[in-house]
């Protein structure tokens, strides 16, 4: 049986209403859980990019990427393993302000993790940590015993180590 791995799927697309729903339905029909999904403008004007994190076999990810590419608005979709990408996430941790002064080890945890405090008021302070998921989870585990008021993490953002040649794909569309 083929081993499940983490894959980052990059989908270059036009920005049309309903596309997120259609893409997520492709995963839903195959009983695949999306670990994260982000969308933003891409490096090309008027072209948007979805970055999706999943854990599955390569055979299954190939099929899903093929299904995604059948969507009218999709220009091109790619998939990459973790070794083929450079990725980051951002996490925010909300903690009671009194702990910043009453628990000196919290300051050490923040320094050691490379996180930063983004706001402080009388009731709470907010820590921001950008890094790989393992790093944001490690900070979460270190702060959890002190009582997190809130925690949230962004989806994965990633760039491939190798060129995806999306500009060449667009040139081919223009020539047709």
mmCIF file of C-alpha atoms in Angstrom:
data_model
loop_
_atom_site.group_PDB
_atom_site.id
_atom_site.type_symbol
_atom_site.label_atom_id
_atom_site.label_comp_id
_atom_site.label_asym_id
_atom_site.label_seq_id
_atom_site.Cartn_x
_atom_site.Cartn_y
_atom_site.Cartn_z
ATOM 1 C CA UNK A 1 0.000 0.000 0.000
ATOM 2 C CA UNK A 2 1.303 3.422 -0.967
ATOM 3 C CA UNK A 3 2.387 5.712 1.867
ATOM 4 C CA UNK A 4 0.415 8.857 2.659
ATOM 5 C CA UNK A 5 2.453 12.071 2.565
ATOM 6 C CA UNK A 6 1.804 15.774 2.906
ATOM 7 C CA UNK A 7 1.277 17.479 -0.437
ATOM 8 C CA UNK A 8 0.953 21.156 -1.249
ATOM 9 C CA UNK A 9 -1.379 21.709 -4.181
ATOM 10 C CA UNK A 10 -1.054 25.038 -6.005
ATOM 11 C CA UNK A 11 -3.961 26.035 -8.219
ATOM 12 C CA UNK A 12 -3.635 29.012 -10.577
ATOM 13 C CA UNK A 13 -7.026 30.349 -11.564
ATOM 14 C CA UNK A 14 -9.235 33.190 -12.615
ATOM 15 C CA UNK A 15 -11.043 34.805 -9.681
ATOM 16 C CA UNK A 16 -14.650 33.652 -10.100
ATOM 17 C CA UNK A 17 -17.484 33.249 -7.613
ATOM 18 C CA UNK A 18 -18.150 29.649 -6.634
ATOM 19 C CA UNK A 19 -14.743 28.240 -7.535
ATOM 20 C CA UNK A 20 -13.744 27.630 -3.906
ATOM 21 C CA UNK A 21 -16.909 25.602 -3.466
ATOM 22 C CA UNK A 22 -16.286 23.522 -6.592
ATOM 23 C CA UNK A 23 -12.668 22.843 -5.640
ATOM 24 C CA UNK A 24 -13.562 21.859 -2.075
ATOM 25 C CA UNK A 25 -16.320 19.580 -3.438
ATOM 26 C CA UNK A 26 -13.680 17.645 -5.397
ATOM 27 C CA UNK A 27 -12.007 16.804 -2.085
ATOM 28 C CA UNK A 28 -15.316 16.157 -0.308
ATOM 29 C CA UNK A 29 -16.430 13.584 -2.901
ATOM 30 C CA UNK A 30 -13.185 11.668 -2.336
ATOM 31 C CA UNK A 31 -13.401 11.920 1.475
ATOM 32 C CA UNK A 32 -10.175 13.934 1.683
ATOM 33 C CA UNK A 33 -9.751 16.363 4.555
ATOM 34 C CA UNK A 34 -8.194 19.713 3.675
ATOM 35 C CA UNK A 35 -5.568 20.509 6.306
ATOM 36 C CA UNK A 36 -5.441 24.108 5.113
ATOM 37 C CA UNK A 37 -6.502 26.226 2.166
ATOM 38 C CA UNK A 38 -5.402 29.764 1.386
ATOM 39 C CA UNK A 39 -6.103 32.010 -1.576
ATOM 40 C CA UNK A 40 -4.380 35.143 -2.775
ATOM 41 C CA UNK A 41 -3.250 37.067 -5.785
ATOM 42 C CA UNK A 42 -0.359 35.394 -7.590
ATOM 43 C CA UNK A 43 2.746 36.788 -9.243
ATOM 44 C CA UNK A 44 0.713 37.286 -12.445
ATOM 45 C CA UNK A 45 -1.816 40.105 -12.789
ATOM 46 C CA UNK A 46 -5.460 38.929 -12.602
ATOM 47 C CA UNK A 47 -4.393 35.362 -11.769
ATOM 48 C CA UNK A 48 -5.140 33.995 -8.303
ATOM 49 C CA UNK A 49 -3.562 31.121 -6.457
ATOM 50 C CA UNK A 50 -5.023 28.599 -4.055
ATOM 51 C CA UNK A 51 -2.557 26.796 -1.820
ATOM 52 C CA UNK A 52 -4.018 23.600 -0.380
ATOM 53 C CA UNK A 53 -2.400 21.246 2.137
ATOM 54 C CA UNK A 54 -3.503 17.599 2.175
ATOM 55 C CA UNK A 55 -2.200 14.254 3.396
ATOM 56 C CA UNK A 56 -2.759 11.409 0.937
ATOM 57 C CA UNK A 57 -1.058 9.048 -1.492
ATOM 58 C CA UNK A 58 0.607 10.358 -4.630
ATOM 59 C CA UNK A 59 -1.778 8.357 -6.802
ATOM 60 C CA UNK A 60 -4.767 10.072 -5.189
ATOM 61 C CA UNK A 61 -3.235 13.568 -5.355
ATOM 62 C CA UNK A 62 -2.547 13.109 -9.095
ATOM 63 C CA UNK A 63 -6.208 12.234 -9.672
ATOM 64 C CA UNK A 64 -7.434 15.192 -7.642
ATOM 65 C CA UNK A 65 -5.122 17.630 -9.440
ATOM 66 C CA UNK A 66 -6.485 16.252 -12.744
ATOM 67 C CA UNK A 67 -10.055 16.855 -11.559
ATOM 68 C CA UNK A 68 -9.195 20.392 -10.415
ATOM 69 C CA UNK A 69 -7.696 21.193 -13.829
ATOM 70 C CA UNK A 70 -11.018 20.269 -15.487
ATOM 71 C CA UNK A 71 -12.658 23.301 -13.853
ATOM 72 C CA UNK A 72 -13.173 26.013 -16.492
ATOM 73 C CA UNK A 73 -11.513 28.817 -14.496
ATOM 74 C CA UNK A 74 -8.434 26.774 -13.540
ATOM 75 C CA UNK A 75 -5.365 27.629 -15.572
ATOM 76 C CA UNK A 76 -3.013 25.028 -14.077
ATOM 77 C CA UNK A 77 -2.637 22.978 -10.900
ATOM 78 C CA UNK A 78 0.550 21.519 -9.442
ATOM 79 C CA UNK A 79 1.359 19.330 -6.465
ATOM 80 C CA UNK A 80 4.573 19.153 -4.454
ATOM 81 C CA UNK A 81 5.935 17.242 -1.488
ATOM 82 C CA UNK A 82 7.233 19.097 1.566
ATOM 83 C CA UNK A 83 10.819 18.619 0.306
ATOM 84 C CA UNK A 84 9.915 20.425 -2.917
ATOM 85 C CA UNK A 85 8.502 23.563 -1.263
ATOM 86 C CA UNK A 86 9.384 26.363 1.082
ATOM 87 C CA UNK A 87 6.387 26.939 3.304
ATOM 88 C CA UNK A 88 5.309 29.040 6.262
ATOM 89 C CA UNK A 89 2.318 29.608 8.506
ATOM 90 C CA UNK A 90 1.505 32.354 10.975
ATOM 91 C CA UNK A 91 -0.065 31.707 14.365
ATOM 92 C CA UNK A 92 -1.511 34.088 16.951
ATOM 93 C CA UNK A 93 -1.677 33.236 20.654
ATOM 94 C CA UNK A 94 -3.742 35.335 23.097
ATOM 95 C CA UNK A 95 -2.649 35.077 26.739
ATOM 96 C CA UNK A 96 -3.647 36.847 29.993
ATOM 97 C CA UNK A 97 -1.450 39.910 30.544
ATOM 98 C CA UNK A 98 -0.760 39.096 34.188
ATOM 99 C CA UNK A 99 1.139 35.971 33.070
ATOM 100 C CA UNK A 100 3.672 38.109 31.229
ATOM 101 C CA UNK A 101 4.782 39.478 34.592
ATOM 102 C CA UNK A 102 3.860 36.622 36.972
ATOM 103 C CA UNK A 103 5.408 33.784 34.937
ATOM 104 C CA UNK A 104 8.944 34.780 33.873
ATOM 105 C CA UNK A 105 9.387 31.615 31.809
ATOM 106 C CA UNK A 106 6.792 32.908 29.316
ATOM 107 C CA UNK A 107 9.209 35.616 28.221
ATOM 108 C CA UNK A 108 11.897 32.946 27.762
ATOM 109 C CA UNK A 109 9.503 30.757 25.755
ATOM 110 C CA UNK A 110 8.718 33.703 23.467
ATOM 111 C CA UNK A 111 12.409 34.540 22.960
ATOM 112 C CA UNK A 112 13.470 30.921 22.363
ATOM 113 C CA UNK A 113 10.701 30.389 19.807
ATOM 114 C CA UNK A 114 11.551 33.496 17.774
ATOM 115 C CA UNK A 115 8.016 34.791 18.284
ATOM 116 C CA UNK A 116 7.099 38.390 18.930
ATOM 117 C CA UNK A 117 4.543 40.215 21.019
ATOM 118 C CA UNK A 118 2.270 42.225 18.738
ATOM 119 C CA UNK A 119 0.038 43.913 21.304
ATOM 120 C CA UNK A 120 -0.287 44.255 25.062
ATOM 121 C CA UNK A 121 -3.116 45.690 27.143
ATOM 122 C CA UNK A 122 -4.310 45.290 30.736
ATOM 123 C CA UNK A 123 -6.265 42.094 30.059
ATOM 124 C CA UNK A 124 -4.228 40.206 27.460
ATOM 125 C CA UNK A 125 -1.246 40.162 25.144
ATOM 126 C CA UNK A 126 -0.928 38.605 21.704
ATOM 127 C CA UNK A 127 2.068 36.674 20.434
ATOM 128 C CA UNK A 128 2.754 36.145 16.736
ATOM 129 C CA UNK A 129 4.856 33.279 15.410
ATOM 130 C CA UNK A 130 5.678 32.667 11.756
ATOM 131 C CA UNK A 131 7.374 29.455 10.737
ATOM 132 C CA UNK A 132 6.797 25.874 9.784
ATOM 133 C CA UNK A 133 3.828 24.063 11.331
ATOM 134 C CA UNK A 134 6.073 22.112 13.699
ATOM 135 C CA UNK A 135 7.351 25.445 15.093
ATOM 136 C CA UNK A 136 3.901 26.974 15.591
ATOM 137 C CA UNK A 137 2.712 23.750 17.232
ATOM 138 C CA UNK A 138 5.747 23.688 19.538
ATOM 139 C CA UNK A 139 4.956 27.207 20.767
ATOM 140 C CA UNK A 140 1.312 26.215 21.220
ATOM 141 C CA UNK A 141 2.380 23.244 23.375
ATOM 142 C CA UNK A 142 4.710 25.435 25.435
ATOM 143 C CA UNK A 143 2.042 28.080 26.096
ATOM 144 C CA UNK A 144 -0.920 25.757 26.638
ATOM 145 C CA UNK A 145 -0.149 24.985 30.320
ATOM 146 C CA UNK A 146 -0.428 28.720 31.067
ATOM 147 C CA UNK A 147 -3.943 28.891 29.639
ATOM 148 C CA UNK A 148 -4.378 30.247 26.138
ATOM 149 C CA UNK A 149 -7.346 32.583 25.780
ATOM 150 C CA UNK A 150 -7.349 32.170 22.004
ATOM 151 C CA UNK A 151 -5.264 30.475 19.337
ATOM 152 C CA UNK A 152 -5.463 30.612 15.553
ATOM 153 C CA UNK A 153 -3.170 29.592 12.740
ATOM 154 C CA UNK A 154 -3.209 30.587 9.091
ATOM 155 C CA UNK A 155 -3.184 28.083 6.305
ATOM 156 C CA UNK A 156 0.037 27.120 4.618
ATOM 157 C CA UNK A 157 1.589 29.480 2.144
ATOM 158 C CA UNK A 158 4.266 27.979 -0.042
ATOM 159 C CA UNK A 159 6.482 28.476 -3.043
ATOM 160 C CA UNK A 160 8.020 25.613 -4.967
ATOM 161 C CA UNK A 161 11.780 25.251 -5.089
ATOM 162 C CA UNK A 162 11.560 24.563 -8.827
ATOM 163 C CA UNK A 163 9.895 26.902 -11.333
ATOM 164 C CA UNK A 164 6.264 26.054 -12.111
ATOM 165 C CA UNK A 165 6.358 27.850 -15.476
ATOM 166 C CA UNK A 166 2.847 29.248 -15.111
ATOM 167 C CA UNK A 167 3.808 32.188 -17.362
ATOM 168 C CA UNK A 168 4.578 29.737 -20.173
ATOM 169 C CA UNK A 169 1.178 28.087 -19.706
ATOM 170 C CA UNK A 170 -0.494 31.497 -20.018
ATOM 171 C CA UNK A 171 1.486 32.298 -23.196
ATOM 172 C CA UNK A 172 0.216 29.052 -24.712
ATOM 173 C CA UNK A 173 -3.379 30.126 -23.926
ATOM 174 C CA UNK A 174 -2.811 33.515 -25.551
ATOM 175 C CA UNK A 175 -1.401 31.914 -28.735
ATOM 176 C CA UNK A 176 -4.420 29.598 -29.180
#
